[in-house]
PDB file of C-alpha atoms in Angstrom:
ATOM      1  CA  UNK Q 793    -106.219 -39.713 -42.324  1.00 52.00           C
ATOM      2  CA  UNK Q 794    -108.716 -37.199 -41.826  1.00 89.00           C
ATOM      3  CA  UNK Q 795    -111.562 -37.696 -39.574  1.00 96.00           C
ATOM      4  CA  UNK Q 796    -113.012 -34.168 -39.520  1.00 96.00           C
ATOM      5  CA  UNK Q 797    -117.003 -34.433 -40.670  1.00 96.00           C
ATOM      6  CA  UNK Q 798    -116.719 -38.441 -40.246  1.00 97.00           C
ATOM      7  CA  UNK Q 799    -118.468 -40.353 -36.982  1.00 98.00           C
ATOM      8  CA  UNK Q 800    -115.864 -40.934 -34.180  1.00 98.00           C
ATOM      9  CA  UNK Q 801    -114.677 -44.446 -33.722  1.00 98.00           C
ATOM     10  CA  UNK Q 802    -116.237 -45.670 -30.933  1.00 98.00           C
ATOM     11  CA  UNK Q 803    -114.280 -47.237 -27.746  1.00 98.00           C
ATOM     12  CA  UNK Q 804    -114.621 -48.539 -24.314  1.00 98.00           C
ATOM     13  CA  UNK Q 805    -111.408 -48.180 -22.346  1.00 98.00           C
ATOM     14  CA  UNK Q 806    -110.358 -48.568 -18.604  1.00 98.00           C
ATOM     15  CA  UNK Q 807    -109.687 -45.763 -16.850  1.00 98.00           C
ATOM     16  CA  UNK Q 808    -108.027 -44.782 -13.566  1.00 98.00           C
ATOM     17  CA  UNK Q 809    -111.174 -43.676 -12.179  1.00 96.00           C
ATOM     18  CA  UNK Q 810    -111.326 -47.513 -11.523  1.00 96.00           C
ATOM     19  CA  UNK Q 811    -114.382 -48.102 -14.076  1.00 96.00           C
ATOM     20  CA  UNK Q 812    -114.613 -48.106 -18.111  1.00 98.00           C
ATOM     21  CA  UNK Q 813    -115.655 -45.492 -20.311  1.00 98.00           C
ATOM     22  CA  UNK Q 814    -116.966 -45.801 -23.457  1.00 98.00           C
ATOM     23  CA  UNK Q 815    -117.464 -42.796 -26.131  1.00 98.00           C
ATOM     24  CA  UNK Q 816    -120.751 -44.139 -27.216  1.00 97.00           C
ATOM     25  CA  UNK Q 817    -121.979 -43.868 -22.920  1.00 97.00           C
ATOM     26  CA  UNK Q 818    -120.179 -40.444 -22.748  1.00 97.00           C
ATOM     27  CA  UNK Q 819    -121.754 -39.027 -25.657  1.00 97.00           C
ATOM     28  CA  UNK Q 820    -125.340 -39.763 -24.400  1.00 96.00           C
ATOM     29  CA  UNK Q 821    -125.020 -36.477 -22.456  1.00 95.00           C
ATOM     30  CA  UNK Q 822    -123.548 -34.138 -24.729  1.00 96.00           C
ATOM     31  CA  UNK Q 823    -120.213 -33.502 -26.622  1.00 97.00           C
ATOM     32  CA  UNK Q 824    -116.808 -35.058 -26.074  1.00 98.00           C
ATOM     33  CA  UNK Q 825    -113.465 -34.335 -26.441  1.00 98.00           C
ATOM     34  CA  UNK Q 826    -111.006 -37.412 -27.501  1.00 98.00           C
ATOM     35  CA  UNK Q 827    -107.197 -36.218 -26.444  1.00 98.00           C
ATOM     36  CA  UNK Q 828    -104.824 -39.421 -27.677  1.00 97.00           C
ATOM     37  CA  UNK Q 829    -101.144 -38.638 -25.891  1.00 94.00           C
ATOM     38  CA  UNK Q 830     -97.912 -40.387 -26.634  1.00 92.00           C
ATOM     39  CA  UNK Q 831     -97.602 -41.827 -23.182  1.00 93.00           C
ATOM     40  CA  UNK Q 832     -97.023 -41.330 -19.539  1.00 94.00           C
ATOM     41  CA  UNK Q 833     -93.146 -40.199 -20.481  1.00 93.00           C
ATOM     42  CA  UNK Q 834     -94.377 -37.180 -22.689  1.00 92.00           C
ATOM     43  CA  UNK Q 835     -93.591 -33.904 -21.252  1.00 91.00           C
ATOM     44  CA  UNK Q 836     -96.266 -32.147 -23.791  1.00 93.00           C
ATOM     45  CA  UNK Q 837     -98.641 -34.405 -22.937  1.00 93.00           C
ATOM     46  CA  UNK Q 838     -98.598 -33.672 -19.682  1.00 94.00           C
ATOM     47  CA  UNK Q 839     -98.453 -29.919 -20.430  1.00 95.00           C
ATOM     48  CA  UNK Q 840    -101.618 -30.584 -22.947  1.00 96.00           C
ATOM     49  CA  UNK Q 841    -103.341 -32.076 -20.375  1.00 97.00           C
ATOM     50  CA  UNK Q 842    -102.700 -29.916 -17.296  1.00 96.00           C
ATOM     51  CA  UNK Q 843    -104.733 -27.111 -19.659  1.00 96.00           C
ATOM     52  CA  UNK Q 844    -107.674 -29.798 -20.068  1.00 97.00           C
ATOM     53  CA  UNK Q 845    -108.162 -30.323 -16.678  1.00 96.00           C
ATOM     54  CA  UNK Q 846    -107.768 -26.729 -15.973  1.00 96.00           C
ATOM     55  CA  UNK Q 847    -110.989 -26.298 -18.076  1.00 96.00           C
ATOM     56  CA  UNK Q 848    -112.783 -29.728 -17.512  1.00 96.00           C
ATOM     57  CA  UNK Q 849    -115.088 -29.046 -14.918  1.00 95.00           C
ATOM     58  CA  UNK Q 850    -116.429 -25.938 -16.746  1.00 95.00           C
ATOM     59  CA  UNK Q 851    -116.707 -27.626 -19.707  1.00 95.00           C
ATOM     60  CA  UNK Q 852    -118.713 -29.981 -18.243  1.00 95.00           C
ATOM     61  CA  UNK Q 853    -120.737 -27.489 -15.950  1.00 94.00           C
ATOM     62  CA  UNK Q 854    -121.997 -25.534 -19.104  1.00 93.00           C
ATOM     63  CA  UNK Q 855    -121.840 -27.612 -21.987  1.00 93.00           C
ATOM     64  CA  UNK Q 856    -122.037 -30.984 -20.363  1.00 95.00           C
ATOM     65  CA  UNK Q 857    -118.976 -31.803 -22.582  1.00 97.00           C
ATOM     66  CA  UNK Q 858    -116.401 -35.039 -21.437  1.00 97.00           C
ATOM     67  CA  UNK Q 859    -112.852 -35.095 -21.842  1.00 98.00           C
ATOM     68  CA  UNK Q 860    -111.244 -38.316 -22.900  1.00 98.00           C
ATOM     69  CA  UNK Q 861    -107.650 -38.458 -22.742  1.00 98.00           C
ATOM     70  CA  UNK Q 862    -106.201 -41.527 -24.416  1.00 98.00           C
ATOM     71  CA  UNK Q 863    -103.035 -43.101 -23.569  1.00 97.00           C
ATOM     72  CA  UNK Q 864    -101.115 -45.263 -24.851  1.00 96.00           C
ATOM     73  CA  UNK Q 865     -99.957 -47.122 -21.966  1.00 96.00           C
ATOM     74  CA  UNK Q 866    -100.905 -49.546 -19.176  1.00 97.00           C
ATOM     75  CA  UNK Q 867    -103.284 -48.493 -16.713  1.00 97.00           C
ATOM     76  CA  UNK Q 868    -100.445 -48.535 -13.645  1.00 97.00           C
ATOM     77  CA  UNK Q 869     -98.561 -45.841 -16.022  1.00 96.00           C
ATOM     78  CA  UNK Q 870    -101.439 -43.994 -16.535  1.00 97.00           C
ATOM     79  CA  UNK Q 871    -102.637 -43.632 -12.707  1.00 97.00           C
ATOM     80  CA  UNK Q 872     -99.085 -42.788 -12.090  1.00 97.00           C
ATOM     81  CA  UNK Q 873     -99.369 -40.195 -14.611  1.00 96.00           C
ATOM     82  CA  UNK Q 874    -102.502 -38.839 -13.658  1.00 97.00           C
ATOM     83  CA  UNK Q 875    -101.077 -38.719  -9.948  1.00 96.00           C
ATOM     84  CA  UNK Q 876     -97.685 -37.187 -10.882  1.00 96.00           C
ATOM     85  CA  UNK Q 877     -99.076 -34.087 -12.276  1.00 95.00           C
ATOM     86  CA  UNK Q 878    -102.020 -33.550 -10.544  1.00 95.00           C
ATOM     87  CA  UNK Q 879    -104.238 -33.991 -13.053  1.00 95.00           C
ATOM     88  CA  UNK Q 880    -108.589 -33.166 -12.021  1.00 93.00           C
ATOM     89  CA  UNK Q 881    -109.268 -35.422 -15.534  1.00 96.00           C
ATOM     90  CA  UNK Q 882    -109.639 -39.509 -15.638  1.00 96.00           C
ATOM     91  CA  UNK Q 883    -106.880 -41.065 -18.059  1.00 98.00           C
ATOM     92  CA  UNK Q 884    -108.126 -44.041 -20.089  1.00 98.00           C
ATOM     93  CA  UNK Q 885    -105.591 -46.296 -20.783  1.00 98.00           C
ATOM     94  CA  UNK Q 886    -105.105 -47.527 -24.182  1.00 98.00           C
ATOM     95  CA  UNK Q 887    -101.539 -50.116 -23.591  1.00 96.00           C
ATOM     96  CA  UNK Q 888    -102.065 -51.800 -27.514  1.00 96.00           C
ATOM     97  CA  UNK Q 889    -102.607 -48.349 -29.202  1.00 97.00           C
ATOM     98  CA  UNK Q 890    -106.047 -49.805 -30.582  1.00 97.00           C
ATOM     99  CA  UNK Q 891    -108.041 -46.768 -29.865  1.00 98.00           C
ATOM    100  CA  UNK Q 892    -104.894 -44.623 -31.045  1.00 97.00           C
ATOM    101  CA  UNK Q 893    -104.572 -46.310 -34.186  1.00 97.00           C
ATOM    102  CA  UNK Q 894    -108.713 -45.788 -35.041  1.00 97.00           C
ATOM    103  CA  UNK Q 895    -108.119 -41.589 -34.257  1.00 97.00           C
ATOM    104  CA  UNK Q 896    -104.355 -40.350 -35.426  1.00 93.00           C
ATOM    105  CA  UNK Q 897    -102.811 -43.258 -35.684  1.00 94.00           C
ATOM    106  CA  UNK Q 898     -99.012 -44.875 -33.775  1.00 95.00           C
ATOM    107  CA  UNK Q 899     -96.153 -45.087 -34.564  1.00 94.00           C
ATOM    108  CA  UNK Q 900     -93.010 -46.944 -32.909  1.00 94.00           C
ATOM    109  CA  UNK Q 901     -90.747 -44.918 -31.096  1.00 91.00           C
ATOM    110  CA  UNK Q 902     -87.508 -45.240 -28.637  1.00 93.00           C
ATOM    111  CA  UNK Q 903     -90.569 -45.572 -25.905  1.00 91.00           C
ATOM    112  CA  UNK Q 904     -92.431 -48.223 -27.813  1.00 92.00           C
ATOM    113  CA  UNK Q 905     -95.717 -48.143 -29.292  1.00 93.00           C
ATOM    114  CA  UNK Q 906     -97.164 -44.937 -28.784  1.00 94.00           C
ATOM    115  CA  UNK Q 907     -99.814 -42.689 -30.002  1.00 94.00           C
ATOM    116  CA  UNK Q 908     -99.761 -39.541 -32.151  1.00 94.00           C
ATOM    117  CA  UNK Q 909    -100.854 -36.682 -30.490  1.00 95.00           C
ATOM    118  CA  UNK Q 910    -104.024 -35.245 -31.568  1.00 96.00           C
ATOM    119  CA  UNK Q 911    -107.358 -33.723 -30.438  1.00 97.00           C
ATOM    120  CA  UNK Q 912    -110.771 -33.991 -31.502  1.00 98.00           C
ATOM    121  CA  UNK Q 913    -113.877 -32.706 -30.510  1.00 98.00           C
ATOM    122  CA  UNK Q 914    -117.288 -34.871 -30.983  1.00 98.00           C
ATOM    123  CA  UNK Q 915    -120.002 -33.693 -31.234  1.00 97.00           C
ATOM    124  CA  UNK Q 916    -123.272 -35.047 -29.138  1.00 95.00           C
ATOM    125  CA  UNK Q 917    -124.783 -36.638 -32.069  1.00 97.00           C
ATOM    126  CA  UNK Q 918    -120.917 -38.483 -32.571  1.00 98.00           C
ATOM    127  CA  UNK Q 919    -119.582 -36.319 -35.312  1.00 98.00           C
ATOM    128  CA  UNK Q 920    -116.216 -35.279 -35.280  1.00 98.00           C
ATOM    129  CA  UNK Q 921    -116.198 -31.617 -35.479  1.00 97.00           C
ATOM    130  CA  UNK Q 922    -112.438 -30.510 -34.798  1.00 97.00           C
ATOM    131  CA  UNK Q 923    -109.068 -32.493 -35.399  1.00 97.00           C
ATOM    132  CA  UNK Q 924    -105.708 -31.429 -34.924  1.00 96.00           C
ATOM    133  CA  UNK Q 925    -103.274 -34.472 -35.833  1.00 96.00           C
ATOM    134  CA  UNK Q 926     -99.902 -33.418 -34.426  1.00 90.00           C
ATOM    135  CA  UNK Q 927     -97.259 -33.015 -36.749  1.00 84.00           C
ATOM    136  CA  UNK Q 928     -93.892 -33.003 -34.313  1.00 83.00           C
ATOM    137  CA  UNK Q 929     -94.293 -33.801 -30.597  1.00 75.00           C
ATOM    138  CA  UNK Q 930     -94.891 -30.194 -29.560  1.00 81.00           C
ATOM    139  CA  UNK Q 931     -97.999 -29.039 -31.855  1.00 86.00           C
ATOM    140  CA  UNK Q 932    -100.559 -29.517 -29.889  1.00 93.00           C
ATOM    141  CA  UNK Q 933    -104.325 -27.681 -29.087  1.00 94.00           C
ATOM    142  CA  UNK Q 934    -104.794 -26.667 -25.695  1.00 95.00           C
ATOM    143  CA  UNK Q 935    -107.804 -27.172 -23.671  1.00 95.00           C
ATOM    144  CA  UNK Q 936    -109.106 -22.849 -23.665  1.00 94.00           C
ATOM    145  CA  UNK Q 937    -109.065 -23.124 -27.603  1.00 95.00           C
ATOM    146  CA  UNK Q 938    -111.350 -26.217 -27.205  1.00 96.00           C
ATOM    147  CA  UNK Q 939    -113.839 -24.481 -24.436  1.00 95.00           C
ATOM    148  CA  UNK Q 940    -113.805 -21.452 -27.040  1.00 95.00           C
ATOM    149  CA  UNK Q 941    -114.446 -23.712 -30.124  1.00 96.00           C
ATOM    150  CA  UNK Q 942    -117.835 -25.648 -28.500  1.00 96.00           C
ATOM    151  CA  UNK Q 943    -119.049 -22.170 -27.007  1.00 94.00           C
ATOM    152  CA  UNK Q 944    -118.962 -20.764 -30.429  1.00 94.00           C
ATOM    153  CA  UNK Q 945    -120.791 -23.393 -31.990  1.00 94.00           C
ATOM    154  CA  UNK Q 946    -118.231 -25.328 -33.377  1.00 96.00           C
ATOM    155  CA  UNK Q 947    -116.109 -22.417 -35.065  1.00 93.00           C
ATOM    156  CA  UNK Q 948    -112.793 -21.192 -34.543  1.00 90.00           C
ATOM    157  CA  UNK Q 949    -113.423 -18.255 -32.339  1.00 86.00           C
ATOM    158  CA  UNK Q 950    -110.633 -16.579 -33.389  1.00 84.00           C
ATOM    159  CA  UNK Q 951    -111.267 -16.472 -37.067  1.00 79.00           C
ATOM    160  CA  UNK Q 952    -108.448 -18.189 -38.546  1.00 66.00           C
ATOM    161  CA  UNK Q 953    -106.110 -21.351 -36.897  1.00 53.00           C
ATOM    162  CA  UNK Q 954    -105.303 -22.049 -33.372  1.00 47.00           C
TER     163      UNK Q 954
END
């Protein structure tokens, strides 16, 4: 598909912070990061995101940056989710894999409908600056390498791949 360099697709989703969130309202404040997960049944998503919310607050201390995890479920799976492992971050819930579909794309599984996993970081004037489109179930980018990437301008701070 290939997003990198395009504008992000924008979306308005509900989350389990009870209200909905659009890109387009988070962006107004600086960058974004879009995470779109499998589903509340995915033990690397929940991994994945245990290492965003680890970094969240910082990221949005210093760089003002929002993190956006996209699931493709219901909203009751995704609170449970959320709840189960503890996780600092809002879940928006995304149960017809529209929002999925716009970013990496779905596929059907032995779960259902569910998202492929991938990452992107958006840039504040809504330019997608990083994408990582999974390729099995357990690639995924973790959130340090994103905090990394936006504090070095939008280059891999390692000087190479993740």
């Amino acid at each position: 598909m290939g997003l990198e360099g395009e504008r992000a697709p924008d979306f308005e989703l509900p989350s389990t912070g009870g209200e909905p969130v659009s890109l387009s309202d988070r962006l107004e404040t600086g960058p974004a990061v879009v995470i779109v997960n499998r589903g509340h049944w995915c033990s690397f998503c929940a991994e994945q995101l245990q290492t965003f919310s680890e970094v969240s607050y910082d990221l949005w201390f210093h760089e003002k940056v929002d993190v956006l995890p996209v699931v493709t479920d219901p909203l009751e799976r995704v609170t449970e989710m959320r709840d189960r492992y503890d996780l600092e971050i809002q879940l928006l819930a995304d149960p017809d894999g529209e929002v999925a579909e716009q970013y990496g794309g779905t596929e059907e599984t032995s779960h259902g409908l569910t998202g492929i996993a991938a990452v992107y970081v958006v840039d504040e004037e809504g330019t997608i600056r990083y994408e990582q489109v999974a390729d099995n179930p357990a690639d995924r980018t973790y959130g340090n390498f994103v905090r990394y990437y936006i504090r070095n301008d939008y280059e891999d701070p390692f000087g190479g791949g993740e």
